[in-house]
């Protein structure tokens, strides 16, 4: 029943040309060095991605970081996402 409702949302979104986006909670932080926080953040991102796919959303806003060098943080987050995606594909 839930999947049917989500599919209905996707059809309605398409029919009415509505842009859907997701905005992750502030506790989803991929830039921290604490492994447990990153692990939980990746799990939440995976869940939100699956939900976004079900309703036809194509953008997920991920919080950046107020810690240090933004360019370096961007590189680190990209690396963590690549590692996570590689693990998921196996």
XYZ file of N, CA and C in Angstrom:
270
model
N 0.816 -1.192 0.000
C 0.000 0.000 0.000
C 0.868 1.268 0.000
N 1.928 1.253 0.793
C 2.802 2.424 0.837
C 3.475 2.640 -0.516
N 3.957 1.558 -1.120
C 4.617 1.685 -2.421
C 3.664 2.222 -3.481
N 2.398 1.802 -3.406
C 1.406 2.320 -4.359
C 1.188 3.816 -4.161
N 1.147 4.254 -2.910
C 0.982 5.688 -2.624
C 2.168 6.488 -3.153
N 3.359 5.973 -2.904
C 4.558 6.659 -3.390
C 4.569 6.712 -4.914
N 4.157 5.636 -5.558
C 4.079 5.618 -7.018
C 3.047 6.639 -7.512
N 1.933 6.764 -6.800
C 0.922 7.772 -7.154
C 1.509 9.174 -7.070
N 2.323 9.403 -6.053
C 2.994 10.704 -5.913
C 3.907 10.964 -7.107
N 4.610 9.932 -7.527
C 5.523 10.059 -8.664
C 4.754 10.403 -9.940
N 3.645 9.733 -10.158
C 2.819 9.997 -11.342
C 2.255 11.418 -11.292
N 1.746 11.821 -10.130
C 1.189 13.168 -9.963
C 2.267 14.216 -10.213
N 3.462 13.988 -9.666
C 4.574 14.915 -9.847
C 4.888 15.089 -11.329
N 4.937 13.966 -12.040
C 5.239 14.009 -13.471
C 4.140 14.728 -14.255
N 2.899 14.373 -13.964
C 1.757 14.940 -14.682
C 1.686 16.452 -14.529
N 2.013 16.950 -13.347
C 1.899 18.380 -13.059
C 3.248 19.104 -13.082
N 4.272 18.414 -13.564
C 5.611 18.990 -13.707
C 6.078 19.670 -12.412
N 6.003 18.923 -11.321
C 6.411 19.427 -10.009
C 7.825 18.947 -9.724
N 8.661 19.860 -9.284
C 10.041 19.501 -8.919
C 10.077 19.114 -7.445
N 10.514 17.899 -7.169
C 10.639 17.431 -5.792
C 12.113 17.345 -5.421
N 12.430 17.815 -4.225
C 13.789 17.696 -3.715
C 13.740 17.195 -2.280
N 14.828 16.624 -1.848
C 14.962 16.183 -0.466
C 16.059 17.004 0.195
N 15.896 17.266 1.475
C 16.892 18.001 2.244
C 17.197 17.173 3.491
N 18.388 16.617 3.534
C 18.758 15.747 4.644
C 18.821 16.512 5.963
N 18.578 15.799 7.048
C 18.646 16.398 8.380
C 20.056 16.871 8.694
N 20.149 17.765 9.668
C 21.442 18.334 10.033
C 22.398 17.302 10.629
N 21.883 16.187 11.121
C 22.762 15.174 11.700
C 23.407 14.279 10.649
N 23.029 14.441 9.395
C 23.663 13.691 8.306
C 24.871 14.507 7.852
N 26.038 14.114 8.350
C 27.266 14.866 8.080
C 28.331 13.898 7.574
N 28.656 14.032 6.316
C 29.632 13.134 5.698
C 31.063 13.629 5.852
N 31.222 14.845 6.335
C 32.557 15.439 6.391
C 33.284 15.188 7.706
N 32.627 14.580 8.667
C 33.285 14.329 9.949
C 34.244 13.149 9.841
N 35.173 13.090 10.759
C 36.124 11.978 10.768
C 35.641 10.826 11.639
N 34.601 11.033 12.423
C 34.072 9.958 13.274
C 33.370 8.925 12.400
N 33.930 7.736 12.363
C 33.448 6.675 11.471
C 31.977 6.344 11.695
N 31.543 6.312 12.939
C 30.150 5.953 13.242
C 29.169 6.983 12.667
N 29.531 8.258 12.763
C 28.667 9.319 12.225
C 28.599 9.206 10.706
N 29.736 8.991 10.075
C 29.767 8.857 8.613
C 28.968 7.632 8.180
N 29.146 6.518 8.885
C 28.405 5.288 8.560
C 26.899 5.522 8.642
N 26.442 6.125 9.731
C 25.009 6.408 9.892
C 24.524 7.411 8.855
N 25.360 8.380 8.521
C 24.995 9.368 7.503
C 24.822 8.708 6.143
N 25.717 7.785 5.817
C 25.613 7.070 4.538
C 24.367 6.190 4.490
N 24.032 5.568 5.615
C 22.805 4.759 5.667
C 21.566 5.637 5.463
N 21.543 6.802 6.096
C 20.416 7.723 5.937
C 20.344 8.232 4.502
N 21.480 8.544 3.918
C 21.516 8.998 2.527
C 20.985 7.910 1.596
N 21.362 6.666 1.852
C 20.865 5.544 1.042
C 19.346 5.440 1.153
N 18.830 5.520 2.366
C 17.380 5.457 2.586
C 16.675 6.601 1.858
N 17.188 7.814 2.016
C 16.568 8.977 1.380
C 16.632 8.874 -0.143
N 17.720 8.303 -0.657
C 17.856 8.111 -2.103
C 16.801 7.142 -2.625
N 16.594 6.059 -1.898
C 15.567 5.091 -2.292
C 14.185 5.738 -2.279
N 13.898 6.514 -1.254
C 12.612 7.196 -1.157
C 12.459 8.232 -2.274
N 13.519 8.979 -2.537
C 13.483 9.975 -3.613
C 13.195 9.308 -4.957
N 13.820 8.177 -5.199
C 13.569 7.438 -6.446
C 12.105 7.019 -6.558
N 11.530 6.599 -5.451
C 10.141 6.121 -5.465
C 9.136 7.224 -5.786
N 9.446 8.469 -5.416
C 8.513 9.570 -5.686
C 8.952 10.438 -6.865
N 10.101 10.119 -7.447
C 10.555 10.859 -8.618
C 11.323 12.127 -8.315
N 11.839 12.255 -7.111
C 12.679 13.413 -6.783
C 14.067 13.169 -7.354
N 14.691 14.227 -7.867
C 16.003 14.027 -8.479
C 17.117 14.840 -7.826
N 16.803 15.511 -6.719
C 17.806 16.305 -6.011
C 17.746 15.979 -4.528
N 18.919 15.734 -3.947
C 19.026 15.565 -2.501
C 20.082 16.550 -2.019
N 19.663 17.476 -1.174
C 20.564 18.485 -0.639
C 21.291 17.906 0.572
N 22.607 17.878 0.507
C 23.424 17.355 1.599
C 24.136 18.526 2.260
N 24.077 18.576 3.583
C 24.765 19.643 4.313
C 26.263 19.550 4.106
N 26.870 20.699 4.013
C 28.324 20.766 3.937
C 28.897 20.754 5.333
N 29.921 21.504 5.519
C 30.580 21.506 6.817
C 31.086 22.893 7.141
N 31.083 23.200 8.406
C 31.655 24.458 8.873
C 33.066 24.221 9.400
N 33.577 23.032 9.179
C 34.881 22.655 9.720
C 35.978 22.830 8.681
N 36.834 23.799 8.878
C 38.057 23.904 8.090
C 37.889 24.238 6.624
N 38.748 23.664 5.821
C 38.903 23.950 4.407
C 37.777 23.306 3.589
N 36.929 24.127 2.991
C 35.771 23.609 2.249
C 36.186 22.768 1.039
N 37.253 23.169 0.365
C 37.704 22.393 -0.794
C 38.164 21.005 -0.361
N 38.906 20.938 0.731
C 39.382 19.653 1.235
C 38.211 18.788 1.693
N 37.240 19.411 2.363
C 36.054 18.679 2.825
C 35.311 18.092 1.630
N 35.191 18.864 0.555
C 34.514 18.388 -0.652
C 35.220 17.156 -1.220
N 36.532 17.193 -1.271
C 37.310 16.050 -1.759
C 37.064 14.832 -0.873
N 37.084 15.022 0.438
C 36.896 13.911 1.378
C 35.497 13.307 1.265
N 34.491 14.158 1.135
C 33.114 13.662 1.014
C 32.955 12.866 -0.280
N 33.492 13.373 -1.375
C 33.424 12.637 -2.647
C 34.078 11.266 -2.512
N 35.217 11.221 -1.818
C 35.914 9.951 -1.625
C 35.060 8.987 -0.799
N 34.433 9.470 0.259
C 33.587 8.619 1.100
C 32.392 8.097 0.308
N 31.824 8.941 -0.544
C 30.694 8.503 -1.362
C 31.127 7.448 -2.376
N 32.298 7.625 -2.984
C 32.796 6.630 -3.938
C 33.007 5.281 -3.257
N 33.615 5.307 -2.071
C 33.849 4.066 -1.326
C 32.523 3.407 -0.984
N 31.566 4.207 -0.533
C 30.252 3.677 -0.170
C 29.553 3.065 -1.384
N 29.605 3.761 -2.514
C 28.969 3.248 -3.733
C 29.642 1.962 -4.192
N 30.958 1.899 -4.089
C 31.684 0.691 -4.491
C 31.276 -0.491 -3.620
N 31.099 -0.263 -2.327
C 30.678 -1.335 -1.422
C 29.261 -1.786 -1.747
N 28.405 -0.845 -2.100
C 27.011 -1.149 -2.414
C 26.906 -1.987 -3.682
N 27.760 -1.720 -4.657
C 27.710 -2.430 -5.937
C 28.148 -3.881 -5.824
N 28.909 -4.216 -4.785
C 29.413 -5.598 -4.631
C 28.347 -6.540 -4.177
